[in-house]
Short mmCIF file of C-alpha atoms and ligand atoms in Angstrom, two decimals:
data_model
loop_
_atom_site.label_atom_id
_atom_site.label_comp_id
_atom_site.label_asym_id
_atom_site.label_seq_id
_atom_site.Cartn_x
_atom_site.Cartn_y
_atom_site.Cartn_z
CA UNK A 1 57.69 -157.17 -48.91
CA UNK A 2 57.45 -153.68 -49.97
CA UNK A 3 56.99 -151.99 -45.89
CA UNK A 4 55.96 -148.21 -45.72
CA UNK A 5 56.30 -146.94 -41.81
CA UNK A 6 54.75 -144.44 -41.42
CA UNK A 7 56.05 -142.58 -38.14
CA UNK A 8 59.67 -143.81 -39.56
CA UNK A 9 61.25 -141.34 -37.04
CA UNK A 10 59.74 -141.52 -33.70
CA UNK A 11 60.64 -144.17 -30.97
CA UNK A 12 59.37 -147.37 -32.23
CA UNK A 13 59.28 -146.07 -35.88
CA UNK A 14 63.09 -145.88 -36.51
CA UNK A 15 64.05 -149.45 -34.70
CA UNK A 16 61.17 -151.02 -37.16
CA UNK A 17 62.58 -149.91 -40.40
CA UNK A 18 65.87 -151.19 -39.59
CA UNK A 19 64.76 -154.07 -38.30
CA UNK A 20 62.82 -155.24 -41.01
CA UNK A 21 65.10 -153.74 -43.57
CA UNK A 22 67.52 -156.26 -41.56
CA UNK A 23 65.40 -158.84 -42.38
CA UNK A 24 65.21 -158.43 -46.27
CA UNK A 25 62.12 -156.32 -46.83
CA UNK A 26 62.23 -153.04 -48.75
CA UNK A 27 61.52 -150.23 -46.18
CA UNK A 28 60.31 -146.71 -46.86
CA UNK A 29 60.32 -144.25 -43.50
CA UNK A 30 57.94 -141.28 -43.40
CA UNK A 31 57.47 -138.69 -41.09
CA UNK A 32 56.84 -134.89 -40.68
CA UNK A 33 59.20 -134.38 -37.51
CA UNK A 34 56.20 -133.65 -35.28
CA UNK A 35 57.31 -135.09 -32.34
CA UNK A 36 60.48 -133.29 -32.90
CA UNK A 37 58.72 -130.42 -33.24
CA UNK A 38 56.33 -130.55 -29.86
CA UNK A 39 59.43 -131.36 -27.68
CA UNK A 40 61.22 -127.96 -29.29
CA UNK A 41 57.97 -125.62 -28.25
CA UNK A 42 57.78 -127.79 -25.12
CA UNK A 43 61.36 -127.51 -24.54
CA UNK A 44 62.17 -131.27 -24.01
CA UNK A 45 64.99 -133.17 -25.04
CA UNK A 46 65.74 -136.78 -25.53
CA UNK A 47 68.43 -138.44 -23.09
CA UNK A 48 70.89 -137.19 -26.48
CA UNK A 49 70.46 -136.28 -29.62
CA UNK A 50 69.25 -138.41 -32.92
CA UNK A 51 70.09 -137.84 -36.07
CA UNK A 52 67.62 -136.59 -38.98
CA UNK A 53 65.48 -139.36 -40.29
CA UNK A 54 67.85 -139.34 -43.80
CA UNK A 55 71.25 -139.70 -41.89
CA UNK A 56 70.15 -142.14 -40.14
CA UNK A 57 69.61 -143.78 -42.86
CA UNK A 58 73.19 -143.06 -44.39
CA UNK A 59 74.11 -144.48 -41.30
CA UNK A 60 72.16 -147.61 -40.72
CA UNK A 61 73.16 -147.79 -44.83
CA UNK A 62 76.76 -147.62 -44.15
CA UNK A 63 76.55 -149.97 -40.72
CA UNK A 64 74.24 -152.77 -42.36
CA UNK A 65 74.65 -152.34 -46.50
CA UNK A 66 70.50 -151.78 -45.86
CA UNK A 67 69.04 -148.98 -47.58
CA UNK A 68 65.76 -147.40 -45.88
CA UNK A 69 64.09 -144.84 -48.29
CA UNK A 70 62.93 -141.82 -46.34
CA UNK A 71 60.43 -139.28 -46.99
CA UNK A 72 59.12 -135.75 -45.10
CA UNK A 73 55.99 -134.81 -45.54
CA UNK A 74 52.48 -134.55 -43.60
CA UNK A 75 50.58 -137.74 -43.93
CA UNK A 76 47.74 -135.73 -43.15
CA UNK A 77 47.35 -133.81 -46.49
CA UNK A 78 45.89 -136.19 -49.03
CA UNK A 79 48.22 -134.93 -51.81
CA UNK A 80 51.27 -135.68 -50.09
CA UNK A 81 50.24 -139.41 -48.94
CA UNK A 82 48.73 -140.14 -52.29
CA UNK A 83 52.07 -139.34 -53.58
CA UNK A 84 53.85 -141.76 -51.19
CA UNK A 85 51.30 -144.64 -51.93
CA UNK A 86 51.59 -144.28 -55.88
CA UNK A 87 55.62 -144.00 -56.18
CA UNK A 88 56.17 -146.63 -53.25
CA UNK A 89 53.07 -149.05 -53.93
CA UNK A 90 53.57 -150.63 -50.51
CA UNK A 91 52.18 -154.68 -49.93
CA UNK A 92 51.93 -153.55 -46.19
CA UNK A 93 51.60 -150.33 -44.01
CA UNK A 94 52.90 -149.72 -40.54
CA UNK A 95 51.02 -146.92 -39.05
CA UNK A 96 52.72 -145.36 -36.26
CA UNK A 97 52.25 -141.74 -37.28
CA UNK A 98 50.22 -140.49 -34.20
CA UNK A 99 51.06 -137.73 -31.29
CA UNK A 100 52.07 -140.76 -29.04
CA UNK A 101 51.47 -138.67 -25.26
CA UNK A 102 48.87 -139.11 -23.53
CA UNK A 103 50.15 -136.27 -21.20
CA UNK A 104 50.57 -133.37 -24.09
CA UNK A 105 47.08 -134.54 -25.34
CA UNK A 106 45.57 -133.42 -21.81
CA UNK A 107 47.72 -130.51 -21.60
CA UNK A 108 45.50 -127.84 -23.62
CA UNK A 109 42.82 -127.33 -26.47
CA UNK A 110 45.20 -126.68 -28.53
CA UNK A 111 47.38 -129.47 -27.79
CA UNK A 112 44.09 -131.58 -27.79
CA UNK A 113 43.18 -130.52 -31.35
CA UNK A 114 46.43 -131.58 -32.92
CA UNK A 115 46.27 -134.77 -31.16
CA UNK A 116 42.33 -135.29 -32.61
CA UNK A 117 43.08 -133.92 -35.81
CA UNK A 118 46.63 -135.62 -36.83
CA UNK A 119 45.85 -138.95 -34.89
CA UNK A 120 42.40 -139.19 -36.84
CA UNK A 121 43.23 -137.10 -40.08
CA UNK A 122 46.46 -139.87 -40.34
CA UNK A 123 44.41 -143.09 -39.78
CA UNK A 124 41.82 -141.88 -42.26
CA UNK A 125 43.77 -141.00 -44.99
CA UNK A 126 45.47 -144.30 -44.82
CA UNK A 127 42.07 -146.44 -45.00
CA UNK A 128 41.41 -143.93 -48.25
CA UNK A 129 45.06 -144.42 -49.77
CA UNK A 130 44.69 -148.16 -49.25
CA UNK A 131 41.71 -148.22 -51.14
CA UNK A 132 43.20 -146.43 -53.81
CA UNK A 133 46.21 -147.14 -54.72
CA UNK A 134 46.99 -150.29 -52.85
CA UNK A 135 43.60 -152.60 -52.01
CA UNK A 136 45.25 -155.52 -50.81
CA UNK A 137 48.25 -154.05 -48.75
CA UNK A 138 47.79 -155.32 -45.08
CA UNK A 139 47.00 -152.54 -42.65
CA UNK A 140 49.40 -152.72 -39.37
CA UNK A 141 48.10 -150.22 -36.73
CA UNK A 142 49.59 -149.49 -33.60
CA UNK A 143 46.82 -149.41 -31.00
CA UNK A 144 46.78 -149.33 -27.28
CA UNK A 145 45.76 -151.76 -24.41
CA UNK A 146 44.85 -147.91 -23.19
CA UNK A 147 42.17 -148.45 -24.98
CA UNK A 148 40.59 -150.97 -22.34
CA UNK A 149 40.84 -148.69 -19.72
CA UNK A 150 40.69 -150.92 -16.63
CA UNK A 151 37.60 -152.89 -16.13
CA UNK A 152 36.33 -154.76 -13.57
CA UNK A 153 36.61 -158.03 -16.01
CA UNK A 154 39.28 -160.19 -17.81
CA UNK A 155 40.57 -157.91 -20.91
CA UNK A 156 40.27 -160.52 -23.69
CA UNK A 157 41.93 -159.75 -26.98
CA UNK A 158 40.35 -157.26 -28.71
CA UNK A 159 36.59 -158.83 -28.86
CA UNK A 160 33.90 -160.44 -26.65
CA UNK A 161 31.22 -162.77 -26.91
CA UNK A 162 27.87 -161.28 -25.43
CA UNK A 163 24.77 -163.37 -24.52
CA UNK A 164 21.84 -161.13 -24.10
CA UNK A 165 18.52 -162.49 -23.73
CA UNK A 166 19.21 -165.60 -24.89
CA UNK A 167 20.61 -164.94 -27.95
CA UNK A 168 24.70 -164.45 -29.06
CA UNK A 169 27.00 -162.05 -30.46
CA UNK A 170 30.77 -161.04 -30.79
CA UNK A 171 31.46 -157.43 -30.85
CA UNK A 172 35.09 -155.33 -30.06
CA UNK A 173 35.75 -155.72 -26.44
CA UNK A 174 33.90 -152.11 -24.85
CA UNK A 175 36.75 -149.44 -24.76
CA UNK A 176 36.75 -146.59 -22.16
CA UNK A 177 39.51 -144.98 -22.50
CA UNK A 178 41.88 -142.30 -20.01
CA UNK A 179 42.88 -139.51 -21.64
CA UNK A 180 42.26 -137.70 -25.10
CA UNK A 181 45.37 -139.89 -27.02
CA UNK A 182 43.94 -143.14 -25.84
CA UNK A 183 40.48 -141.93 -26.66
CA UNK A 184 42.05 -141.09 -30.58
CA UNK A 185 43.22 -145.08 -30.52
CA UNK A 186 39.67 -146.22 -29.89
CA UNK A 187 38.02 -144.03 -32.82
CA UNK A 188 40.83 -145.01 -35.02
CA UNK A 189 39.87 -148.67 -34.14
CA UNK A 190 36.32 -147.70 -35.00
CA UNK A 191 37.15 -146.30 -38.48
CA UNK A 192 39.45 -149.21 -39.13
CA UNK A 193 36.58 -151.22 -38.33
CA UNK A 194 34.02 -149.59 -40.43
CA UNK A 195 36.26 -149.91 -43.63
CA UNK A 196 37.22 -153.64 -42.93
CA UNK A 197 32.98 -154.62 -42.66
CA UNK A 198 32.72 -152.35 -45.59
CA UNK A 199 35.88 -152.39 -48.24
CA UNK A 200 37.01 -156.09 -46.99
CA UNK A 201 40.16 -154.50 -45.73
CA UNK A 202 43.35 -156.51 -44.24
CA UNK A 203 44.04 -155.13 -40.74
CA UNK A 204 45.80 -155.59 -37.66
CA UNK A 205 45.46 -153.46 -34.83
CA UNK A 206 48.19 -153.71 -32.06
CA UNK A 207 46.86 -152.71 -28.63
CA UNK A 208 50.54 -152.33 -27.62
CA UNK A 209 51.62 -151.61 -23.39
CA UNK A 210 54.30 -149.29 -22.36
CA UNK A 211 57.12 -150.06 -23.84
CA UNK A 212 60.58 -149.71 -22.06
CA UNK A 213 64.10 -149.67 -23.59
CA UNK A 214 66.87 -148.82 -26.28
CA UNK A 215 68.70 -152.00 -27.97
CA UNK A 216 67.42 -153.84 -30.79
CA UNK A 217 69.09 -156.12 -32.51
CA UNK A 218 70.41 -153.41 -35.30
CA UNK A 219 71.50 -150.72 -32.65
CA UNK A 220 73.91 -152.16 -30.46
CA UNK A 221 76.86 -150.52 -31.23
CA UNK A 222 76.34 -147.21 -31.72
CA UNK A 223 73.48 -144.92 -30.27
CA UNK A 224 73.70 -142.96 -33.36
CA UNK A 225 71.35 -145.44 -33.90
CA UNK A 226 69.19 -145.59 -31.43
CA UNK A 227 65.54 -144.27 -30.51
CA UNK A 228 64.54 -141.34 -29.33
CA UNK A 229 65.10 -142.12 -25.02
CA UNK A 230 62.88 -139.71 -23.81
CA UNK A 231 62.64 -139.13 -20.07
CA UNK A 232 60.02 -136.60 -19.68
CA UNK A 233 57.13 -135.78 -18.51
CA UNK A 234 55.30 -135.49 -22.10
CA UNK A 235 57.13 -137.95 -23.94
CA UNK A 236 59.23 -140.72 -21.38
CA UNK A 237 56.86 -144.15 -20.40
CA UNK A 238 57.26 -144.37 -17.12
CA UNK A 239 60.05 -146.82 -17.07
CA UNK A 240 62.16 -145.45 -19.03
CA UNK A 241 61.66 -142.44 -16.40
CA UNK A 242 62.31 -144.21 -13.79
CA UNK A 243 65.80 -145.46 -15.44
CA UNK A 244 66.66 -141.56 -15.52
CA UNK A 245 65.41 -140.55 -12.17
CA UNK A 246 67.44 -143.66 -10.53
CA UNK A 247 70.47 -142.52 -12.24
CA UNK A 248 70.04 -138.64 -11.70
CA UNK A 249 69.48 -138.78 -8.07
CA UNK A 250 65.87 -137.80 -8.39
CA UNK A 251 63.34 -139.51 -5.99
CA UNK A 252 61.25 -141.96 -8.66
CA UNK A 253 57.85 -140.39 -9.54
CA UNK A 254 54.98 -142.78 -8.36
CA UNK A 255 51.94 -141.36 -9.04
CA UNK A 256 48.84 -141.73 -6.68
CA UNK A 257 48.94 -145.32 -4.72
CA UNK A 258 51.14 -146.99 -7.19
CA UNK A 259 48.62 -149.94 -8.04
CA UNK A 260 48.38 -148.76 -11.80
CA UNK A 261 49.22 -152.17 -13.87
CA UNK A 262 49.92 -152.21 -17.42
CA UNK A 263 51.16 -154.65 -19.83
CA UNK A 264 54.51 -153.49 -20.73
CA UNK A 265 57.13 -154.50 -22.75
CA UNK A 266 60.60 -154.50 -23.80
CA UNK A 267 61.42 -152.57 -27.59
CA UNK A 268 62.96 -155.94 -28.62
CA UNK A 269 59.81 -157.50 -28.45
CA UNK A 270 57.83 -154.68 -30.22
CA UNK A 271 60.14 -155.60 -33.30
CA UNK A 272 59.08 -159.50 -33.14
CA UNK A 273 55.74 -158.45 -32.96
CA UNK A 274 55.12 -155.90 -36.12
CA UNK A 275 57.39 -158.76 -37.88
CA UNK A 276 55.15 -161.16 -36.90
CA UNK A 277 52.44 -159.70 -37.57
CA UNK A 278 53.85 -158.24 -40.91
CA UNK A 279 54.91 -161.86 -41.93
CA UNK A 280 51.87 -163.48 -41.37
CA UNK A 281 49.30 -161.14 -42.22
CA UNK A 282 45.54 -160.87 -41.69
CA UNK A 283 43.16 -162.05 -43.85
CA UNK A 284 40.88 -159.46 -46.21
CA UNK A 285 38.16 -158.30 -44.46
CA UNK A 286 39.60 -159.09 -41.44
CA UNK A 287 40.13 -156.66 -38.76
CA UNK A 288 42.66 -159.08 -36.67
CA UNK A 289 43.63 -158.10 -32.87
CA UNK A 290 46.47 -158.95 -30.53
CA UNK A 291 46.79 -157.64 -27.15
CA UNK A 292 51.19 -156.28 -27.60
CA UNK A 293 52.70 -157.06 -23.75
CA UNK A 294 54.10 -159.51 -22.13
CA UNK A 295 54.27 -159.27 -18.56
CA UNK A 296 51.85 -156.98 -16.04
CA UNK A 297 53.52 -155.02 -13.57
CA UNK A 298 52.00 -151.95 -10.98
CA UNK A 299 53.84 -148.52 -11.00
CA UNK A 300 55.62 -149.87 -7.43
CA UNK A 301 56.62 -152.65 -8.56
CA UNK A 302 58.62 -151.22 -11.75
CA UNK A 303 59.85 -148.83 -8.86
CA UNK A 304 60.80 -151.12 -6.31
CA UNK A 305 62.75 -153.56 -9.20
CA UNK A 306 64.61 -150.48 -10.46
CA UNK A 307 65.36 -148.85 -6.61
CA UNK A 308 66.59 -152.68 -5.71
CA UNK A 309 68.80 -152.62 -8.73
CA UNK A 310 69.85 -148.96 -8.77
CA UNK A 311 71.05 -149.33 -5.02
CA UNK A 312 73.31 -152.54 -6.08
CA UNK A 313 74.83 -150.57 -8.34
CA UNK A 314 75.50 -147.55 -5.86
CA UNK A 315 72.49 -145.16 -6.79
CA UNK A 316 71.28 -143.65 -3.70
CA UNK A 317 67.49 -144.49 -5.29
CA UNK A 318 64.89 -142.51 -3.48
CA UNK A 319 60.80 -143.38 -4.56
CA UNK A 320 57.95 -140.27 -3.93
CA UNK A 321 54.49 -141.03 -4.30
CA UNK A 322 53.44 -137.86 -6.28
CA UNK A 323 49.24 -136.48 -5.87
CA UNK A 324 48.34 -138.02 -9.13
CA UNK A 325 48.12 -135.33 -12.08
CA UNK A 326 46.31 -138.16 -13.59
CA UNK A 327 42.51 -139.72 -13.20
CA UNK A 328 42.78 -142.80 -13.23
CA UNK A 329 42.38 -146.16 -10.39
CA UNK A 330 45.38 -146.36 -8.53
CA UNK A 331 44.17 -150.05 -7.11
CA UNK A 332 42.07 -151.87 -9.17
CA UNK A 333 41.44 -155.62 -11.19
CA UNK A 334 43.64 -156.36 -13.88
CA UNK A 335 43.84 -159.40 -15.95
CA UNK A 336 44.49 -158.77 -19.96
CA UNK A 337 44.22 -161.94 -22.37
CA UNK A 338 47.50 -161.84 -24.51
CA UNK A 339 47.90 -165.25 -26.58
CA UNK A 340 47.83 -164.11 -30.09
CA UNK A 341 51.23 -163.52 -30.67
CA UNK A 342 52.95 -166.25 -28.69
CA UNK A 343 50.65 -168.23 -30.75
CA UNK A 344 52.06 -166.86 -33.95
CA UNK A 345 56.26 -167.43 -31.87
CA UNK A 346 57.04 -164.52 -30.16
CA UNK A 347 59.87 -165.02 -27.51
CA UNK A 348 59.41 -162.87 -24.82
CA UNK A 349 62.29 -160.64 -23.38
CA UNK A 350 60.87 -160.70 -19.65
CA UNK A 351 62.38 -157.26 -17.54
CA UNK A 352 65.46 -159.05 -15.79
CA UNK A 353 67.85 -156.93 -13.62
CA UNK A 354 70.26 -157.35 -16.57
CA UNK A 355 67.95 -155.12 -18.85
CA UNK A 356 67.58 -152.44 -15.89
CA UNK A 357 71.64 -152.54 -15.43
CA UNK A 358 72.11 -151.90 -18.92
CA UNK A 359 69.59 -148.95 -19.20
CA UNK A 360 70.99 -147.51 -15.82
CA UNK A 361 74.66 -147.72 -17.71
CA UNK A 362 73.60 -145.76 -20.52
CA UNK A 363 71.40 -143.39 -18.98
CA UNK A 364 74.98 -142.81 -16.75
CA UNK A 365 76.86 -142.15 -19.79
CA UNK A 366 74.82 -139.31 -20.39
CA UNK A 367 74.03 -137.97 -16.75
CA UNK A 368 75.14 -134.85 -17.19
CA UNK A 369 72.76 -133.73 -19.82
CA UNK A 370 69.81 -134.45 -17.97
CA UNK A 371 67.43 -131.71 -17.85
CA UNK A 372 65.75 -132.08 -14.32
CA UNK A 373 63.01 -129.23 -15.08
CA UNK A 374 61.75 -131.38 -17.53
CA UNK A 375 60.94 -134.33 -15.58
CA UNK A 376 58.11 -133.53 -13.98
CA UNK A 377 55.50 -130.79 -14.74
CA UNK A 378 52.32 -132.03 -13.45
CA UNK A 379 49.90 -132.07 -16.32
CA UNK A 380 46.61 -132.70 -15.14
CA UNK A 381 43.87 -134.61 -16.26
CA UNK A 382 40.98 -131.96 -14.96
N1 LIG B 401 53.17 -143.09 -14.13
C1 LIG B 401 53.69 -142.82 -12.88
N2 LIG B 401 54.75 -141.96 -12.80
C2 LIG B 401 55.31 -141.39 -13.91
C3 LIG B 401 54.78 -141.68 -15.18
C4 LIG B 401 53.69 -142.53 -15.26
O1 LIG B 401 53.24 -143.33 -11.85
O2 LIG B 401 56.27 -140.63 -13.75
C5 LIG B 401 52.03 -144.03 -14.26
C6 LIG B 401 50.85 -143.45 -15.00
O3 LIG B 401 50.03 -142.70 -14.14
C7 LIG B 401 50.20 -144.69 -15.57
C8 LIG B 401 51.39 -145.64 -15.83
O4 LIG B 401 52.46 -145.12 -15.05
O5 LIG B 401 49.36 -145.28 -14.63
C9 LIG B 401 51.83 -145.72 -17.27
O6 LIG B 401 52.11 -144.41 -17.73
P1 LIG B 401 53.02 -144.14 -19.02
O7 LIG B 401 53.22 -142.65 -19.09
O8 LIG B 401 54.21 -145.01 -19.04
O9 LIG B 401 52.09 -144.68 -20.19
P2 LIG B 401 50.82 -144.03 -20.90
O10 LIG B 401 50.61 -142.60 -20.63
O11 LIG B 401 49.67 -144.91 -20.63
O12 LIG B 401 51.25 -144.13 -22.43
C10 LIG B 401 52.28 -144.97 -22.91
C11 LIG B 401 52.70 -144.51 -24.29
C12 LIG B 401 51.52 -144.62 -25.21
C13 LIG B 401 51.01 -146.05 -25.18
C14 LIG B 401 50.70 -146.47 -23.77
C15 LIG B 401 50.33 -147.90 -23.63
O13 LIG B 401 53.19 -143.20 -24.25
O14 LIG B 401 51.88 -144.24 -26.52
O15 LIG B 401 49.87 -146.11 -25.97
O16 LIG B 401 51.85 -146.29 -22.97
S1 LIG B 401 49.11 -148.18 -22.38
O17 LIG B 401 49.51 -147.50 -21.15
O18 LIG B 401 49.01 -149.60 -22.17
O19 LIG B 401 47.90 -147.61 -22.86
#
């Protein structure tokens, strides 16, 4: 299949295009560089440097004999992603080109404005491009089990049956979302939504946990390759943090109690899932949902696993429950439905101490460049 990714650069972005360029489709990356950009006026770094999107793809050319076509631009202005559509007439769409942190979206109006404007101004213009120049190309949208929140009820995937006065109903599952990024995945779910009941659209949204890790299949040799690895505040999920802090010496940041649970999962499992979802696609006028995890975890027990494992491997690991920056529960009911994508053959990479060894060994390899400052900031919520 023709595959545009849109977000081609960013952490789950880059590992998708050579993935499924890996597996015989014809790729094209786009991205503007934004989160490139926030981390430079934020002054965050990655664990090491990436190259740009179009040596990477010299590289991954020269590594694999793949080609991934890349293009800069702002997927925001219509003439630039009306371009894209009509010269690359894609069969499907990959849309992760969103400010990604929840923190920077909290952090100020301004920072709150691009988050509103790009998240929504991207997801929109996509829906309008689809319809124009490409009506049958499957929509694949990466959502967020944020977008639950945490209710007081089994999570199921994506919709719910309501009785109400004796009469029936299936609507989206209610979303109440905890901060202003998570909020911009609900209203894009909304839009999408809209345009599948009206313009029969083929969609997919993928309310996608934390993810953790750096291998894929198509990266194990050389990090040249590999994903952004951020570890701070703004951009690292939390345990991918933790990896850092472990192997830095820096006491492990729990915020609040520690009960938070999330669905999280490993990177090599994101790439089954778009796949999957990219090889079996949703039917028009379908807005199809899967809930992207595969195992729950709280914040201590991500923190007790990697202090366990740290130790064994000579880390003095040190945990410090933090006053959350956050609002959020720190204790509460937690039981997300997530059977659509085993159902379509995903093989789960559960977190064994083998993947935390091999993220502690890399994250060694480049100790030195750790930027401590930038680990913790304390955005708040209010
Ligand atoms: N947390 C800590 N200490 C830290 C960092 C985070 O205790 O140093 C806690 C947070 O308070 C939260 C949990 O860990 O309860 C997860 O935080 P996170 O920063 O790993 O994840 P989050 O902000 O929710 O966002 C990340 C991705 C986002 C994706 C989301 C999936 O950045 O793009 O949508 O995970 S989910 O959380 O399921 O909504």
């Amino acid at each position: 299949m023709r595959v545009l990714i849109l977000g081609g650069d960013g952490y789950l972005g880059w590992p998708t295009a050579m993935h499924l360029s890996n597996r015989g489709h014809e790729v094209m990356a786009v991205d503007n560089y934004l989160r490139r950009r926030i981390c430079r006026e934020e002054d965050v770094q990655a664990l090491f440097l990436v190259p740009t999107l179009n040596e990477r793809c010299r590289l991954w050319r020269e590594a694999s004999d793949h080609q991934v076509h890349a293009r800069i631009g702002d997927l925001s202005e219509w003439s630039f992603i009306s371009e894209v559509f009509q010269e690359f007439q894609p069969d499907a769409v990959i849309h992760y080109a969103e400010q990604p942190s929840a923190p920077y979206s909290m952090m100020s109006r301004r920072a709150a404005d691009l988050t509103l404007s790009n998240n929504l101004g991207v997801t929109f213009n996509v829906i309008q491009a689809v319809r124009e120049y490409a009506p049958d190309a499957h929509i694949i949208k990466l959502g967020t089990m944020g977008e639950y929140g945490t209710p007081n009820i089994d999570i199921e995937e994506g919709w719910l049956d309501v009785e109400h006065k004796g009469r029936r109903d299936t609507f989206l599952f209610p979303r109440q979302a905890g901060s202003l990024y998570h909020t911009t995945k609900v209203m894009d779910t909304d839009l999408l939504w809209f345009y599948v009941r009206v313009w029969g659209l083929r969609v997919t949204d993928l309310m996608q946990g934390p993810v953790y890790g750096i291998y894929t299949n198509e990266n194990t040799d050389t990090e040249n390759l590999a994903p952004f690895f951020n570890y701070d505040e703004l951009f690292g999920t939390v345990l991918n943090r933790f990896i850092v802090q472990a192997v830095t010496g820096y006491p492990l940041t729990v915020y609040g109690e520690g009960g938070q649970k999330r669905g999280y999962l490993n990177i090599k499992d994101t790439m089954q899932c778009v796949a999957l979802a990219l090889e079996n696609p949703a039917e028009a006028g379908d807005l199809r949902i899967f809930n992207q995890f595969v195992e729950t975890f709280s914040v201590n027990d991500i923190a007790e696993r990697i202090s366990r494992v740290g130790n064994e491997l000579g880390l003095n690991v040190q945990v410090k429950k933090l006053e959350n920056p956050r609002k959020e529960a720190e204790e509460h009911y937690y039981n997300p439905a997530h059977t659509g994508l085993l159902d379509l053959g995903l093989e789960p990479h559960y977190l064994s101490d083998e993947a935390l060894r091999e993220m502690m060994q890399i994250a060694l390899k480049y100790r030195p460049q750790v930027r401590e400052d930038t680990i913790f900031r304390g955005v708040k919520w209010n």
